[in-house]
Amino acid sequence: MSAVTDAARITAPGNPVTQSIRDSLVVAKRNLIRMSRIPEMVIFGLIQPIMFVVLFSYVFGGSMNIGGTTDPAVYREFLMAGIFAQTVTFATAGAGAGIADDMHKGLIDRFRSLPMARGAVLTGRTLADLVQTALTLLVLAVVALLVGWRTHTNAVEVLGAFGLLLLAGYAFTWIGALIGLSVRTPEAATSGGLIWLFPVTFISNAFVDSSRMTPWLRHVADWNPFSATVQACRVLFGNPGVSTSDAWPMQHPVWASLLYSILIIVIFRTLSVRKYRSATA
């Protein structure tokens, strides 16, 4: 708790924006220290995406038709953008469970007694989750390279793709924050954080070519914010999976991914902070 008690020393009002940033970083530090002391949180978070890479690559790889070919190597390159995007969005469940756990244990009440910005508790938590997500992506990228995934663009575009992934992951953690504040137990937050993610990630272009879906389902998949991030990564990585859809997000996936992520952050951060204030009033 030493990282948290540092916030108690902030007594001068100062600039509200500066104080909010400083408080958020203090809370983020507290959560990162907690994660480092519970390494199984990170380890278990890595197991699922690695299993998806192996299972989809070797079990389904030879059965998927991508661009007129069933070559498993082509499918592996097509697949990885979807796995990366799925991994960052599944961080939603962890964020929601962590906030629900803090609420359940009364830790939020301790934060309330400190002279700190109200939104800093949630912002700090989501920033800590962002660091964990970045570590997970790094390990997953190494695993992807081992199974044959390659990029075919320059370093700037590749880094841009990972930047979009982290931004999307950060946006989705705010959805998790709202869920964590809206339920009574961490178990309910975990279930609530996962149950809606499966249709979001599977009714998309992450694992199959959306052009092979029925027309109404393809329309849903093409306008899915998750699909925009996946398609943007394929474009920036130079991987197979060029979309033939006329939908705007598929024609301009990088801009669509940016706009979707920013919109989700603005909406759900506002709702989460409002919920936090009413829950701790």
Short mmCIF file of C-alpha atoms in Angstrom, two decimals:
data_model
loop_
_atom_site.label_atom_id
_atom_site.label_comp_id
_atom_site.label_asym_id
_atom_site.label_seq_id
_atom_site.Cartn_x
_atom_site.Cartn_y
_atom_site.Cartn_z
CA MET A 1 0.00 0.00 0.00
CA SER A 2 3.03 2.33 0.04
CA ALA A 3 2.27 3.44 -3.52
CA VAL A 4 -1.24 4.39 -2.47
CA THR A 5 -0.25 6.25 0.67
CA ASP A 6 1.93 8.49 -1.46
CA ALA A 7 -1.29 10.06 -2.70
CA ALA A 8 -2.14 11.11 0.85
CA ARG A 9 0.73 13.56 0.75
CA ILE A 10 -0.97 15.50 -2.05
CA THR A 11 -2.72 18.21 -0.06
CA ALA A 12 -2.30 21.30 -2.20
CA PRO A 13 -5.06 21.80 -4.74
CA GLY A 14 -2.72 22.70 -7.64
CA ASN A 15 -3.73 22.21 -11.25
CA PRO A 16 -6.66 19.71 -11.43
CA VAL A 17 -5.38 18.12 -14.63
CA THR A 18 -1.85 17.72 -13.26
CA GLN A 19 -3.16 16.27 -10.02
CA SER A 20 -5.44 13.87 -11.86
CA ILE A 21 -2.52 12.60 -13.96
CA ARG A 22 -0.28 12.28 -10.91
CA ASP A 23 -2.97 10.44 -8.93
CA SER A 24 -3.66 8.10 -11.84
CA LEU A 25 0.02 7.20 -12.11
CA VAL A 26 0.17 6.51 -8.35
CA VAL A 27 -2.79 4.14 -8.59
CA ALA A 28 -1.31 2.52 -11.71
CA LYS A 29 1.95 1.94 -9.83
CA ARG A 30 0.04 0.34 -6.97
CA ASN A 31 -1.69 -2.07 -9.34
CA LEU A 32 1.54 -2.93 -11.17
CA ILE A 33 3.25 -3.73 -7.87
CA ARG A 34 0.31 -5.96 -6.98
CA MET A 35 0.54 -7.75 -10.34
CA SER A 36 4.27 -8.32 -9.92
CA ARG A 37 3.61 -10.00 -6.57
CA ILE A 38 1.02 -12.32 -8.14
CA PRO A 39 2.84 -13.58 -11.27
CA GLU A 40 0.22 -16.24 -11.94
CA MET A 41 -2.12 -13.41 -13.03
CA VAL A 42 0.21 -12.69 -15.94
CA ILE A 43 1.01 -16.35 -16.65
CA PHE A 44 -2.63 -17.43 -16.86
CA GLY A 45 -3.33 -14.42 -19.06
CA LEU A 46 -0.73 -15.72 -21.54
CA ILE A 47 -1.93 -19.32 -21.68
CA GLN A 48 -5.26 -18.72 -23.42
CA PRO A 49 -4.00 -16.70 -26.42
CA ILE A 50 -1.10 -19.13 -26.93
CA MET A 51 -3.60 -22.01 -26.96
CA PHE A 52 -5.72 -20.17 -29.54
CA VAL A 53 -2.67 -19.65 -31.76
CA VAL A 54 -1.70 -23.31 -31.67
CA LEU A 55 -5.24 -24.71 -32.00
CA PHE A 56 -6.41 -22.45 -34.82
CA SER A 57 -3.10 -22.66 -36.69
CA TYR A 58 -2.69 -26.42 -36.69
CA VAL A 59 -6.23 -27.77 -36.18
CA PHE A 60 -8.20 -25.48 -38.49
CA GLY A 61 -5.42 -24.05 -40.65
CA GLY A 62 -5.69 -26.55 -43.48
CA SER A 63 -9.49 -26.22 -43.69
CA MET A 64 -9.75 -22.45 -44.10
CA ASN A 65 -9.97 -20.91 -47.57
CA ILE A 66 -8.25 -17.52 -47.59
CA GLY A 67 -7.90 -15.74 -50.91
CA GLY A 68 -8.65 -18.92 -52.85
CA THR A 69 -6.07 -21.09 -51.07
CA THR A 70 -6.16 -23.49 -48.12
CA ASP A 71 -2.43 -23.20 -47.46
CA PRO A 72 -1.98 -23.36 -43.64
CA ALA A 73 0.86 -20.82 -43.84
CA VAL A 74 -1.47 -18.27 -45.45
CA TYR A 75 -4.10 -18.88 -42.79
CA ARG A 76 -1.56 -18.40 -39.99
CA GLU A 77 -0.73 -14.94 -41.30
CA PHE A 78 -4.43 -14.19 -41.74
CA LEU A 79 -5.19 -15.46 -38.23
CA MET A 80 -2.67 -13.56 -36.13
CA ALA A 81 -4.27 -10.12 -36.42
CA GLY A 82 -7.47 -11.68 -35.07
CA ILE A 83 -5.66 -13.41 -32.21
CA PHE A 84 -3.84 -10.20 -31.27
CA ALA A 85 -7.12 -8.26 -31.25
CA GLN A 86 -8.94 -10.95 -29.30
CA THR A 87 -6.19 -10.98 -26.68
CA VAL A 88 -6.37 -7.24 -26.01
CA THR A 89 -10.18 -7.23 -25.83
CA PHE A 90 -10.28 -10.16 -23.43
CA ALA A 91 -8.40 -7.96 -20.96
CA THR A 92 -11.85 -6.49 -20.33
CA ALA A 93 -12.74 -9.36 -18.02
CA GLY A 94 -9.62 -8.87 -15.91
CA ALA A 95 -10.21 -5.16 -15.57
CA GLY A 96 -13.80 -5.67 -14.48
CA ALA A 97 -12.90 -8.41 -12.00
CA GLY A 98 -10.08 -6.30 -10.50
CA ILE A 99 -12.29 -3.28 -9.93
CA ALA A 100 -15.12 -5.44 -8.56
CA ASP A 101 -12.63 -7.08 -6.17
CA ASP A 102 -11.44 -3.69 -4.92
CA MET A 103 -15.05 -2.64 -4.39
CA HIS A 104 -15.88 -5.91 -2.62
CA LYS A 105 -12.91 -5.63 -0.23
CA GLY A 106 -13.62 -2.02 0.63
CA LEU A 107 -10.41 -0.73 -0.92
CA ILE A 108 -12.35 1.91 -2.85
CA ASP A 109 -13.55 3.36 0.47
CA ARG A 110 -9.90 3.83 1.47
CA PHE A 111 -9.21 5.67 -1.76
CA ARG A 112 -12.13 7.98 -1.00
CA SER A 113 -10.44 9.12 2.20
CA LEU A 114 -7.42 10.37 0.24
CA PRO A 115 -7.20 13.83 -1.39
CA MET A 116 -7.15 12.47 -4.91
CA ALA A 117 -9.09 12.90 -8.13
CA ARG A 118 -12.11 10.61 -8.28
CA GLY A 119 -11.43 9.41 -11.81
CA ALA A 120 -7.81 8.56 -10.97
CA VAL A 121 -8.78 5.26 -9.33
CA LEU A 122 -10.28 3.95 -12.56
CA THR A 123 -7.71 5.55 -14.86
CA GLY A 124 -4.85 4.10 -12.83
CA ARG A 125 -6.38 0.65 -12.94
CA THR A 126 -6.89 0.76 -16.72
CA LEU A 127 -3.33 2.03 -17.28
CA ALA A 128 -1.95 -0.88 -15.25
CA ASP A 129 -4.04 -3.29 -17.32
CA LEU A 130 -2.64 -1.63 -20.44
CA VAL A 131 0.92 -2.42 -19.32
CA GLN A 132 -0.03 -6.05 -18.70
CA THR A 133 -1.70 -6.21 -22.12
CA ALA A 134 1.46 -4.85 -23.77
CA LEU A 135 3.54 -7.57 -22.09
CA THR A 136 1.08 -10.22 -23.23
CA LEU A 137 1.22 -8.92 -26.81
CA LEU A 138 5.01 -9.03 -26.77
CA VAL A 139 5.09 -12.69 -25.71
CA LEU A 140 2.31 -13.57 -28.14
CA ALA A 141 4.19 -11.94 -31.03
CA VAL A 142 7.20 -14.13 -30.26
CA VAL A 143 4.99 -17.24 -30.26
CA ALA A 144 3.41 -16.11 -33.56
CA LEU A 145 6.84 -15.79 -35.15
CA LEU A 146 7.70 -19.30 -33.99
CA VAL A 147 4.62 -20.78 -35.70
CA GLY A 148 5.35 -19.00 -38.97
CA TRP A 149 3.67 -15.59 -38.82
CA ARG A 150 5.53 -12.83 -40.66
CA THR A 151 4.98 -9.15 -41.45
CA HIS A 152 5.60 -7.69 -44.90
CA THR A 153 5.69 -3.94 -44.25
CA ASN A 154 8.11 -1.52 -42.61
CA ALA A 155 8.75 -1.11 -38.89
CA VAL A 156 6.66 2.06 -38.61
CA GLU A 157 3.54 0.32 -39.93
CA VAL A 158 4.10 -2.71 -37.72
CA LEU A 159 4.47 -0.51 -34.63
CA GLY A 160 1.39 1.40 -35.75
CA ALA A 161 -0.58 -1.84 -35.81
CA PHE A 162 0.48 -2.71 -32.28
CA GLY A 163 -0.38 0.85 -31.24
CA LEU A 164 -3.91 0.39 -32.59
CA LEU A 165 -4.18 -2.90 -30.73
CA LEU A 166 -3.15 -1.29 -27.43
CA LEU A 167 -5.56 1.60 -27.99
CA ALA A 168 -8.40 -0.83 -28.68
CA GLY A 169 -7.46 -2.87 -25.61
CA TYR A 170 -7.41 0.26 -23.47
CA ALA A 171 -10.84 1.25 -24.82
CA PHE A 172 -12.32 -2.15 -23.97
CA THR A 173 -10.93 -2.03 -20.41
CA TRP A 174 -13.22 0.94 -19.79
CA ILE A 175 -16.15 -1.31 -20.68
CA GLY A 176 -14.76 -3.74 -18.13
CA ALA A 177 -14.48 -0.95 -15.57
CA LEU A 178 -18.17 -0.13 -15.97
CA ILE A 179 -19.09 -3.80 -15.60
CA GLY A 180 -16.92 -4.13 -12.48
CA LEU A 181 -18.64 -1.15 -10.89
CA SER A 182 -22.09 -2.48 -11.78
CA VAL A 183 -21.90 -5.94 -10.18
CA ARG A 184 -21.47 -7.13 -6.62
CA THR A 185 -18.74 -9.77 -6.87
CA PRO A 186 -15.54 -10.38 -8.89
CA GLU A 187 -17.02 -13.66 -10.16
CA ALA A 188 -20.00 -11.83 -11.64
CA ALA A 189 -17.64 -9.27 -13.20
CA THR A 190 -15.61 -12.04 -14.86
CA SER A 191 -18.73 -13.68 -16.28
CA GLY A 192 -20.21 -10.34 -17.33
CA GLY A 193 -16.95 -9.34 -18.95
CA LEU A 194 -16.70 -12.49 -21.07
CA ILE A 195 -20.26 -13.36 -22.06
CA TRP A 196 -20.62 -10.50 -24.56
CA LEU A 197 -17.06 -10.75 -25.86
CA PHE A 198 -17.57 -14.09 -27.59
CA PRO A 199 -20.18 -12.85 -30.09
CA VAL A 200 -18.17 -9.65 -30.61
CA THR A 201 -14.98 -11.53 -31.45
CA PHE A 202 -16.50 -14.42 -33.39
CA ILE A 203 -19.05 -12.44 -35.44
CA SER A 204 -16.16 -10.67 -37.09
CA ASN A 205 -13.40 -11.15 -39.63
CA ALA A 206 -10.94 -12.37 -36.99
CA PHE A 207 -10.97 -16.10 -37.75
CA VAL A 208 -12.83 -16.42 -41.06
CA ASP A 209 -13.34 -14.32 -44.16
CA SER A 210 -16.55 -12.36 -43.51
CA SER A 211 -17.46 -12.52 -47.21
CA ARG A 212 -18.39 -16.17 -46.66
CA MET A 213 -21.01 -15.28 -44.05
CA THR A 214 -24.72 -14.86 -44.78
CA PRO A 215 -25.48 -11.28 -45.95
CA TRP A 216 -27.00 -9.99 -42.69
CA LEU A 217 -24.24 -11.53 -40.57
CA ARG A 218 -21.57 -10.15 -42.89
CA HIS A 219 -23.07 -6.67 -42.47
CA VAL A 220 -22.83 -7.01 -38.68
CA ALA A 221 -19.25 -8.29 -38.91
CA ASP A 222 -18.14 -5.50 -41.27
CA TRP A 223 -19.41 -2.77 -38.94
CA ASN A 224 -18.12 -4.47 -35.80
CA PRO A 225 -15.48 -2.23 -34.11
CA PHE A 226 -13.46 -5.36 -33.40
CA SER A 227 -13.37 -6.18 -37.14
CA ALA A 228 -12.05 -2.71 -37.93
CA THR A 229 -9.06 -3.22 -35.63
CA VAL A 230 -8.39 -6.68 -37.07
CA GLN A 231 -8.54 -5.40 -40.64
CA ALA A 232 -6.35 -2.40 -39.81
CA CYS A 233 -3.70 -4.73 -38.40
CA ARG A 234 -3.79 -6.94 -41.49
CA VAL A 235 -3.25 -3.89 -43.67
CA LEU A 236 -0.41 -2.56 -41.52
CA PHE A 237 1.21 -5.99 -41.15
CA GLY A 238 0.84 -6.71 -44.88
CA ASN A 239 -0.92 -9.99 -44.08
CA PRO A 240 -3.50 -11.70 -46.34
CA GLY A 241 -7.19 -10.91 -45.94
CA VAL A 242 -7.94 -7.92 -48.18
CA SER A 243 -11.61 -7.06 -47.66
CA THR A 244 -14.00 -6.94 -50.61
CA SER A 245 -16.71 -5.26 -48.54
CA ASP A 246 -18.06 -1.82 -49.44
CA ALA A 247 -18.61 -0.98 -45.74
CA TRP A 248 -16.73 2.16 -44.71
CA PRO A 249 -14.87 0.51 -41.78
CA MET A 250 -13.50 -2.15 -44.11
CA GLN A 251 -12.46 0.38 -46.74
CA HIS A 252 -10.77 2.67 -44.17
CA PRO A 253 -9.91 0.26 -41.33
CA VAL A 254 -7.12 2.30 -39.72
CA TRP A 255 -9.27 5.40 -39.37
CA ALA A 256 -12.27 3.31 -38.34
CA SER A 257 -10.25 1.56 -35.62
CA LEU A 258 -9.01 4.90 -34.28
CA LEU A 259 -12.47 6.45 -34.26
CA TYR A 260 -14.13 3.42 -32.68
CA SER A 261 -11.53 3.22 -29.91
CA ILE A 262 -11.67 6.92 -29.09
CA LEU A 263 -15.47 6.85 -29.08
CA ILE A 264 -15.55 3.84 -26.74
CA ILE A 265 -13.07 5.52 -24.36
CA VAL A 266 -15.04 8.78 -24.24
CA ILE A 267 -18.41 7.08 -23.68
CA PHE A 268 -17.42 4.38 -21.22
CA ARG A 269 -14.95 6.47 -19.25
CA THR A 270 -17.68 9.05 -18.72
CA LEU A 271 -20.18 6.37 -17.67
CA SER A 272 -17.62 4.61 -15.44
CA VAL A 273 -16.56 7.76 -13.57
CA ARG A 274 -20.22 8.71 -13.10
CA LYS A 275 -20.99 5.21 -11.80
CA TYR A 276 -17.96 5.35 -9.51
CA ARG A 277 -19.06 8.63 -8.01
CA SER A 278 -22.61 7.41 -7.40
CA ALA A 279 -21.37 4.08 -5.98
CA THR A 280 -19.05 5.78 -3.50
CA ALA A 281 -21.25 8.75 -2.64
#
